[in-house]
Every structure is written in structure tokens, then in C-alpha cells.
PDB file of C-alpha atoms in Angstrom:
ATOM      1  CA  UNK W   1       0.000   0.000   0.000  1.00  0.00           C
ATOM      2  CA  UNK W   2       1.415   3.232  -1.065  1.00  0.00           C
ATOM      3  CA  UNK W   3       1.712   6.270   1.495  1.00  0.00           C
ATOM      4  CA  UNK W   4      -0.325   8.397   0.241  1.00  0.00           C
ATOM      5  CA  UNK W   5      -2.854   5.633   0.635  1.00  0.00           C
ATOM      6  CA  UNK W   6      -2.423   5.885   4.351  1.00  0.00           C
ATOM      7  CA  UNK W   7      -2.488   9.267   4.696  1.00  0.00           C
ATOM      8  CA  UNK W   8      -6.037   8.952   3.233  1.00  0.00           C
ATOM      9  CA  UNK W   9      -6.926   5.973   5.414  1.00  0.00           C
ATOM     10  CA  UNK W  10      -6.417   8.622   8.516  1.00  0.00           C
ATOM     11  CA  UNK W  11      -8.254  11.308   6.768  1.00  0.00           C
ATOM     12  CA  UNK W  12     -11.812  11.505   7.299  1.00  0.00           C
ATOM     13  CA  UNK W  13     -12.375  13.697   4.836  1.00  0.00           C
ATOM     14  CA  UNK W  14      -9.590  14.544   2.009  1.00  0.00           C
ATOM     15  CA  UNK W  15      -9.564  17.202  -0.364  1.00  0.00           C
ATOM     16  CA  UNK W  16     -10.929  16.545  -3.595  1.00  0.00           C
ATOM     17  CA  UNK W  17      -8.124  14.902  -6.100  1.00  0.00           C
ATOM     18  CA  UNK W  18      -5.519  15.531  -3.194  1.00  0.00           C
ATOM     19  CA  UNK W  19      -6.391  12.930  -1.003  1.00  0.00           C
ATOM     20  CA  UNK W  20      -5.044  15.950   1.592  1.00  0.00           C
ATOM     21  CA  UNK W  21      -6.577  17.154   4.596  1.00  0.00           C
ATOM     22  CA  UNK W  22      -6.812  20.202   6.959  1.00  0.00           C
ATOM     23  CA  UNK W  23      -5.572  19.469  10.330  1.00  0.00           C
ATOM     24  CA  UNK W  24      -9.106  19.581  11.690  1.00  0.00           C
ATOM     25  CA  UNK W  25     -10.106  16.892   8.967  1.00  0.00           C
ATOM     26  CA  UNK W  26     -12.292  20.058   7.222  1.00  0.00           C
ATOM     27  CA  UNK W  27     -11.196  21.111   3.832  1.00  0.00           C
ATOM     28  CA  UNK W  28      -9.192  24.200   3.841  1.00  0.00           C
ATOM     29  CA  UNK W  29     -10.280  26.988   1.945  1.00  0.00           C
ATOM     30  CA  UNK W  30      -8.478  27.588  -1.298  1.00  0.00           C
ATOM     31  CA  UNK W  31      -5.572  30.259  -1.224  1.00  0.00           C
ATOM     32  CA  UNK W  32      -6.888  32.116  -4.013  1.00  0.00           C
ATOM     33  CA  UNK W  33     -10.654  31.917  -4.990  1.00  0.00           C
ATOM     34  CA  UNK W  34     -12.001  34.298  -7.653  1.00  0.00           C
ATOM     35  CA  UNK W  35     -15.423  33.803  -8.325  1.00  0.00           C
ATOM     36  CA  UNK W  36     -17.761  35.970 -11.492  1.00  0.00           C
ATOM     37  CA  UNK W  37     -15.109  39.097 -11.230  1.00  0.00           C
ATOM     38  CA  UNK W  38     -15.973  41.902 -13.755  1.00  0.00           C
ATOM     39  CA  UNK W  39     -14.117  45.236 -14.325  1.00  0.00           C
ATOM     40  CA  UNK W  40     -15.082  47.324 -16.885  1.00  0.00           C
ATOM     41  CA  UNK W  41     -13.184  50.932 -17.397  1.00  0.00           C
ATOM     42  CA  UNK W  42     -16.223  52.671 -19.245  1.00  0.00           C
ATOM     43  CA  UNK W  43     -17.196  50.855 -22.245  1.00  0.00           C
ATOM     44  CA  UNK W  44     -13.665  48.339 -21.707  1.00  0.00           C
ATOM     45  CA  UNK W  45     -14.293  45.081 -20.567  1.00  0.00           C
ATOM     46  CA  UNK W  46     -11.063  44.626 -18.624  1.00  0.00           C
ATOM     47  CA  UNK W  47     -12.197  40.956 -16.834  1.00  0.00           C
ATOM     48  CA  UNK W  48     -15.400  39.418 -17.617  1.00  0.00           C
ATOM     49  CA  UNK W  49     -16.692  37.173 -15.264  1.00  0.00           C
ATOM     50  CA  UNK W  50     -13.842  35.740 -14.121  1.00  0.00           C
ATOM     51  CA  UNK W  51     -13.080  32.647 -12.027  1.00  0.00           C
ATOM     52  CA  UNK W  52     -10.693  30.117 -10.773  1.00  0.00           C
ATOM     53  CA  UNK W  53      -8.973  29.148  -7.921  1.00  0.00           C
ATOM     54  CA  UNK W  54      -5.574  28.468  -6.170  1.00  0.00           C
ATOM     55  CA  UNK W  55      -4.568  25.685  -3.734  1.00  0.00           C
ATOM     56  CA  UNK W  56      -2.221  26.858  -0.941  1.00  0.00           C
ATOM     57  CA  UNK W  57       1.484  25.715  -2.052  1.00  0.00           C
ATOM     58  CA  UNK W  58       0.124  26.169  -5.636  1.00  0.00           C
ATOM     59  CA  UNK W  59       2.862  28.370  -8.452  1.00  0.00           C
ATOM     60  CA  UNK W  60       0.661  30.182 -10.593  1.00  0.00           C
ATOM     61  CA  UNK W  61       1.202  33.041 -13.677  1.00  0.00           C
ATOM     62  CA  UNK W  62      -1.099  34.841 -14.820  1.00  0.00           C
ATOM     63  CA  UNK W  63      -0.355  35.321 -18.869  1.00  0.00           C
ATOM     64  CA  UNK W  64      -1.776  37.169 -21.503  1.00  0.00           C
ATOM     65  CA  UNK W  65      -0.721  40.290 -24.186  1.00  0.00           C
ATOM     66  CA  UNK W  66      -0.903  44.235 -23.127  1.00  0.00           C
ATOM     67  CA  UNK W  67      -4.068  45.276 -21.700  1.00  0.00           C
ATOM     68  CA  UNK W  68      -5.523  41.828 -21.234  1.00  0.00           C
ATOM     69  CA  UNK W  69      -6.197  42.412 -17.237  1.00  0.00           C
ATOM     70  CA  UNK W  70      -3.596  41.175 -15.751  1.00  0.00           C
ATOM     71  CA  UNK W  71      -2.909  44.127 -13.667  1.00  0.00           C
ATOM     72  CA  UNK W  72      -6.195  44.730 -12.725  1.00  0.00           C
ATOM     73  CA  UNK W  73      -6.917  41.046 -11.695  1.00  0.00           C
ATOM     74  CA  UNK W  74      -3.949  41.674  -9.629  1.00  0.00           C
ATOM     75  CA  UNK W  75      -5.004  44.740  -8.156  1.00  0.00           C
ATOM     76  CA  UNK W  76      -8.432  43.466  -7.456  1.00  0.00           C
ATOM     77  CA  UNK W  77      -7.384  40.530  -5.412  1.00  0.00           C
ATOM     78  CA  UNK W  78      -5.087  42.304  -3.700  1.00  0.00           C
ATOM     79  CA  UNK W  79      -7.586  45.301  -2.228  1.00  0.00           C
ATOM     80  CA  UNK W  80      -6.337  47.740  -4.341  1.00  0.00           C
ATOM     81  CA  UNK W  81      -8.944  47.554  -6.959  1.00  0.00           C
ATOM     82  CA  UNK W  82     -12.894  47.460  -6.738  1.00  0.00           C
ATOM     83  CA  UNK W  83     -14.002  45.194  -8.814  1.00  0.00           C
ATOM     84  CA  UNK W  84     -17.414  45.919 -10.557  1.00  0.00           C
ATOM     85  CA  UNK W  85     -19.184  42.675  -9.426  1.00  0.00           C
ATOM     86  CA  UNK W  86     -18.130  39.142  -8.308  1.00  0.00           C
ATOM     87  CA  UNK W  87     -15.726  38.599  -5.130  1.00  0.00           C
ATOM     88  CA  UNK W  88     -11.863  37.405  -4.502  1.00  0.00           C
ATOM     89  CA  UNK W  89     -11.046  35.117  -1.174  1.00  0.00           C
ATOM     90  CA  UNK W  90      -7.711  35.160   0.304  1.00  0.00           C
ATOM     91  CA  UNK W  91      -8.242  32.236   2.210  1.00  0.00           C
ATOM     92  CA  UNK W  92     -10.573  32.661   4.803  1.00  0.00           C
ATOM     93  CA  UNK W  93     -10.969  36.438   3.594  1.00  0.00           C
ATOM     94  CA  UNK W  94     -13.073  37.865   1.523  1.00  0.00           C
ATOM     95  CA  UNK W  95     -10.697  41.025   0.139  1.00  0.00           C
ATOM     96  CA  UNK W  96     -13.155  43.430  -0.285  1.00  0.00           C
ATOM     97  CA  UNK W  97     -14.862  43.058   3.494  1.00  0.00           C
ATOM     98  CA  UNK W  98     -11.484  43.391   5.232  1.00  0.00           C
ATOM     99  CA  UNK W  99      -8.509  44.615   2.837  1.00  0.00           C
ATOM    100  CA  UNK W 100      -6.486  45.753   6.136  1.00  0.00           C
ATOM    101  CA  UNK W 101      -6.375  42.045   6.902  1.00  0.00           C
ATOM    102  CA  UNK W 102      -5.565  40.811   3.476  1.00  0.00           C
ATOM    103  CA  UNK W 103      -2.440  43.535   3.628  1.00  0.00           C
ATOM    104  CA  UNK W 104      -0.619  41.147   6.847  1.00  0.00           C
ATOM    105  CA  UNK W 105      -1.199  38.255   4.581  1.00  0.00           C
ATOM    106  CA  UNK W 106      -0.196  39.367   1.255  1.00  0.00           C
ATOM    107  CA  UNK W 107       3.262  40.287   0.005  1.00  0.00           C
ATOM    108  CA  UNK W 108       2.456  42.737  -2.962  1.00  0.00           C
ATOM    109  CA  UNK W 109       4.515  43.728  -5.621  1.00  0.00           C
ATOM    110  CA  UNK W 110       3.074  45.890  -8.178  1.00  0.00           C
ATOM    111  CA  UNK W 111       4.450  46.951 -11.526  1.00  0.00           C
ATOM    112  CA  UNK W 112       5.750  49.898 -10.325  1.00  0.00           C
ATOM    113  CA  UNK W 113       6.671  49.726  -6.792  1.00  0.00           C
ATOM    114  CA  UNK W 114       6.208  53.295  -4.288  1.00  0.00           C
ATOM    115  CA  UNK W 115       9.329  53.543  -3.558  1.00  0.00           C
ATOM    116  CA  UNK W 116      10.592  56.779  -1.460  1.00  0.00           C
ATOM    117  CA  UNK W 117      13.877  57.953  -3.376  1.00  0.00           C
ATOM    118  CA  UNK W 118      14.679  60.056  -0.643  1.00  0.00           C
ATOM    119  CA  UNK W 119      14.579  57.219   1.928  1.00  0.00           C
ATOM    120  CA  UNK W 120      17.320  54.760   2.663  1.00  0.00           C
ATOM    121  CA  UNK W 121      16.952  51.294   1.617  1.00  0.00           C
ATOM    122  CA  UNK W 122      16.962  50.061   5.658  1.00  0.00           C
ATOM    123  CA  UNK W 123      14.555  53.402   6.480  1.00  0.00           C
ATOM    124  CA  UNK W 124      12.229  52.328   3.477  1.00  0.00           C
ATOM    125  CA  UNK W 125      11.998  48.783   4.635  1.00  0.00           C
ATOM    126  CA  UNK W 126      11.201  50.244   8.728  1.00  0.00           C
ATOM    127  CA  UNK W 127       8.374  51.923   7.265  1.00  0.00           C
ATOM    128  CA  UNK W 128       6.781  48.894   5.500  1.00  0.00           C
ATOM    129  CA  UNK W 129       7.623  46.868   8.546  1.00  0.00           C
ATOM    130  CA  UNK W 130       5.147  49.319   9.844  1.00  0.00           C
ATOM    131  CA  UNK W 131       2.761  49.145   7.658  1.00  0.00           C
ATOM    132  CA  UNK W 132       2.750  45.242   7.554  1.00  0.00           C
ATOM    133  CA  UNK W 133       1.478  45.615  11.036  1.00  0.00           C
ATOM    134  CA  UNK W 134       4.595  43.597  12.190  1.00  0.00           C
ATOM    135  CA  UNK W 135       5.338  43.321  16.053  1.00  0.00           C
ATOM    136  CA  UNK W 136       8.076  46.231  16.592  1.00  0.00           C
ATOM    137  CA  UNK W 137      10.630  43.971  18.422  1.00  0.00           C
ATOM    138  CA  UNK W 138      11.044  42.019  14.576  1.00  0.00           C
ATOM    139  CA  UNK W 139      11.311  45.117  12.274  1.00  0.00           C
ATOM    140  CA  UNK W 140      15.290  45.094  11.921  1.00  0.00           C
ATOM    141  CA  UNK W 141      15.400  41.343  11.986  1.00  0.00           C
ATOM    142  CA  UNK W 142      13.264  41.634   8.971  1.00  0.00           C
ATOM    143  CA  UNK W 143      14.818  43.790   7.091  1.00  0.00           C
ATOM    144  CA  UNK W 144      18.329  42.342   7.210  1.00  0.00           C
ATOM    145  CA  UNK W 145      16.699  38.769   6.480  1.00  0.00           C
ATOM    146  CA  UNK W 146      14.703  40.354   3.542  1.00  0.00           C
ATOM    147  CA  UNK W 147      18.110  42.261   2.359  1.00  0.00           C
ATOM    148  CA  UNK W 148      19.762  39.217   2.786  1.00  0.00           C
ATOM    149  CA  UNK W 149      18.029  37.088   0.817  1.00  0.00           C
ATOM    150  CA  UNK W 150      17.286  39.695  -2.174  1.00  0.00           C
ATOM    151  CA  UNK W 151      21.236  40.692  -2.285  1.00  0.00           C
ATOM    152  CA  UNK W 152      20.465  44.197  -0.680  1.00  0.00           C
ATOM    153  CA  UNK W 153      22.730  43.715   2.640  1.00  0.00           C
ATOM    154  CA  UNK W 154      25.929  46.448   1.447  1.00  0.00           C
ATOM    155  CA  UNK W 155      22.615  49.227   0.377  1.00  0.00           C
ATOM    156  CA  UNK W 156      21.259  49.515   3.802  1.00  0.00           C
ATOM    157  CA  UNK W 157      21.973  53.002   4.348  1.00  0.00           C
ATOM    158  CA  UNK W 158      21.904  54.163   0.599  1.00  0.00           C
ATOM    159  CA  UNK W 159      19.245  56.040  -0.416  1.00  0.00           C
ATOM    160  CA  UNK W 160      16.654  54.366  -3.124  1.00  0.00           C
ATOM    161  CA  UNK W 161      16.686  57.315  -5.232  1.00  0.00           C
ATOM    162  CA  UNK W 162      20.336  56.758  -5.734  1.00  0.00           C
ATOM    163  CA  UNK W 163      19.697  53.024  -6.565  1.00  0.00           C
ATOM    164  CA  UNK W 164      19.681  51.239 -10.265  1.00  0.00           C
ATOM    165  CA  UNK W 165      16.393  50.242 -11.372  1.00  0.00           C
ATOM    166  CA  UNK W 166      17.191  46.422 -11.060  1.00  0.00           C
ATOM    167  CA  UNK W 167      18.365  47.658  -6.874  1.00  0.00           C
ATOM    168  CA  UNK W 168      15.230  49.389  -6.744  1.00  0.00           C
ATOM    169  CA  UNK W 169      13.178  46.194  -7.893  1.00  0.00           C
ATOM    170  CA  UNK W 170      15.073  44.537  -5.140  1.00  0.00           C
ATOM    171  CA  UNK W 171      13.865  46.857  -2.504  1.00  0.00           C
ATOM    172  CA  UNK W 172      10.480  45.748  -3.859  1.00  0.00           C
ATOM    173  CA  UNK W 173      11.255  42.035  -3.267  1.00  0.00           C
ATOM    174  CA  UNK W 174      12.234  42.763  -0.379  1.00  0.00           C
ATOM    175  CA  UNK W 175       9.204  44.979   1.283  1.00  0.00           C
ATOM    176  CA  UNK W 176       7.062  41.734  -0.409  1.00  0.00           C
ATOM    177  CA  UNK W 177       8.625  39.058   1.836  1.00  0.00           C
ATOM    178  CA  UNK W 178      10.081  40.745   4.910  1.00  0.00           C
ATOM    179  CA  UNK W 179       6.889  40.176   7.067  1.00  0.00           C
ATOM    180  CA  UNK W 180       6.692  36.094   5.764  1.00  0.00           C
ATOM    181  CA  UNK W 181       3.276  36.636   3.646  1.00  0.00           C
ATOM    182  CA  UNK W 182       0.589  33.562   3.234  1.00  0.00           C
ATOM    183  CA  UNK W 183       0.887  34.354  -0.446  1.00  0.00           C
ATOM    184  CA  UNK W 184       3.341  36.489  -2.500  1.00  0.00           C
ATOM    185  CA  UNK W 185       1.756  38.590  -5.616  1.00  0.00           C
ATOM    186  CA  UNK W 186       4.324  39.643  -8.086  1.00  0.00           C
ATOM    187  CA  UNK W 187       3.207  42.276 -11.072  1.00  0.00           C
ATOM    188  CA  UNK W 188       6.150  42.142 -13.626  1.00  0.00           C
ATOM    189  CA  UNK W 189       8.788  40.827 -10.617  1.00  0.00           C
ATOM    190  CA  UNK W 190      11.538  40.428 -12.969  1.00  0.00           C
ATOM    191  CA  UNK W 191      11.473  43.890 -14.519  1.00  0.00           C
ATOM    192  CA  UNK W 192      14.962  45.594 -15.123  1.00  0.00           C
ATOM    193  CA  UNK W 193      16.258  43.236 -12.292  1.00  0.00           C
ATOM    194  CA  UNK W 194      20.396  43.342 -12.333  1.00  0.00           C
TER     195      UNK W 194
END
């Protein structure tokens, strides 16, 4: 009998095609569930009913040529956006209820990242710390584990303004992962990175 067998022998109640369960035995929600989501800018269609869903551990791109609504699908699921009708769950969550509480369990990174060119690298990352709603006593740990892993550890104290564009997508990155997100949402990551 193989494993995975097992582990659905002690299951009450697997996930459909997983044979996975919750720890409580329940099914989980999905990560991602977008269900009859409609944008329209004027008489553009931008997303038409749109719907699908994403299973937690899931890798997913979203593909498609200019102005095919990527962006705003993005921006819609991650509270940025109002959509025009249907709904996006992050989780338990439905984002436009509570889009404070999606913000602590996203990491965002849009096409453009609002970056502060007058701010240093370590100062910029404090302030998203902040706004992440992370416990105080982990703000620098954060930052030099986010600069660490995104190759930003010798720009601490230069200012962003002064950085390449590929530094500045960094910074990005790094504001995205520093407080350990449920789910990481990437607009155009790769942009200009050095």
C-alpha cells in the first residue's frame, strides 16, 4: 500500500483529487478563490466574469498580451482595486470586506513599486515593517533577512533614489517578503532586475 494511501486511510475527509486534509479533517479553503469578477473601465471590458482558484502551495502566472487584465486582476485581489461585481477570497478572507487584513497576509509587488527615493533602503523597509502591522521587536530582523536574501545587505543606508532600477526592484522584493506573507503577488517581478 502506497503512502499516500495511508495518509487517506487517517483522513476523514480529504480534499478533492488531493487525497489531503486540513488538520481539523475540514477542507481548507483555497488560497486564491475568484469567483464571477468583472471590471469594466467605461465601455472596456477589462475581466469578464472571471473565475478560478488556487490551492495553498500552488505556483501560478497569470499570462496574456498588453491590456488583457492582468494588472487589474492583480489589483483586485489584492484590495487595491474594486471590482465591478463578483468577489476574490484570500483564504478565509473575503478582500473586499477586510482589505487591512488581506495587507498582513499578502506580500504585494506591483508593476511599479512606491518607492521613497529620498529614503534609505533600511529606512524604506522600517516603514513597511510598519505598515505590515509587524510586532516592533522584529522590524530590523526583517529587514536584514529580507536584504539578505534579495542581495540588498551592502545598500542599507543608501538612499533608493540613488539606486539602479534592477536595486530598486530589489527593494520591492524585499518589502514583499520581509513580514513572511501567506501568499506572494508579483506584477512584472523580474522587470529591469540586475
Amino acid at each position: 500500500m502506497s503512502r499516500r494511501k495511508r495518509a487517506d486511510k487517517r483522513c476523514s475527509k480529504p480534499r478533492p483529487g488531493t487525497g489531503s486534509c486540513s488538520v481539523s479533517g475540514k477542507f481548507a479553503p483555497a488560497m486564491i478563490e475568484v469567483s464571477q469578477l468583472t471590471k469594466t473601465y467605461g465601455a472596456i471590458t477589462a475581466l469578464d466574469a472571471v473565475e478560478f482558484k488556487v490551492e495553498r502551495g500552488d505556483i501560478v502566472g497569470l499570462l496574456g498580451p498588453n491590456g488583457a487584465g492582468k494588472t487589474t486582476l492583480i489589483k483586485i485581489m489584492t484590495g487595491y482595486l474594486h471590482p465591478d461585481a463578483g468577489t476574490v477570497r484570500i483564504g478565509d478572507i473575503d478582500v473586499m470586506d477586510d482589505p487591512l487584513a488581506i495587507q498582513t497576509r499578502i506580500g504585494y509587488l506591483p508593476e511599479n513599486a512606491p518607492l521613497y527615493p529620498e529614503l534609505t533602503v533600511q529606512g524604506y523597509l522600517l516603514l513597511m515593517a510598519d505598515l505590515h502591522r509587524m510586532e516592533r521587536d522584529r522590524h530590523v530582523d526583517a529587514v536584514l533577512e529580507a536584504t539578505e536574501a534579495t542581495g540588498l545587505t551592502d545598500r542599507l543606508t543608501q538612499k533608493i533614489g540613488t539606486l539602479s532600477k534592477g536595486y530598486r526592484q530589489r527593494v520591492g522584493i524585499a518589502q514583499a517578503i520581509m513580514h513572511k506573507p501567506d501568499l506572494l503577488i508579483f506584477d512584472e517581478p523580474s522587470v529591469g532586475l540586475d
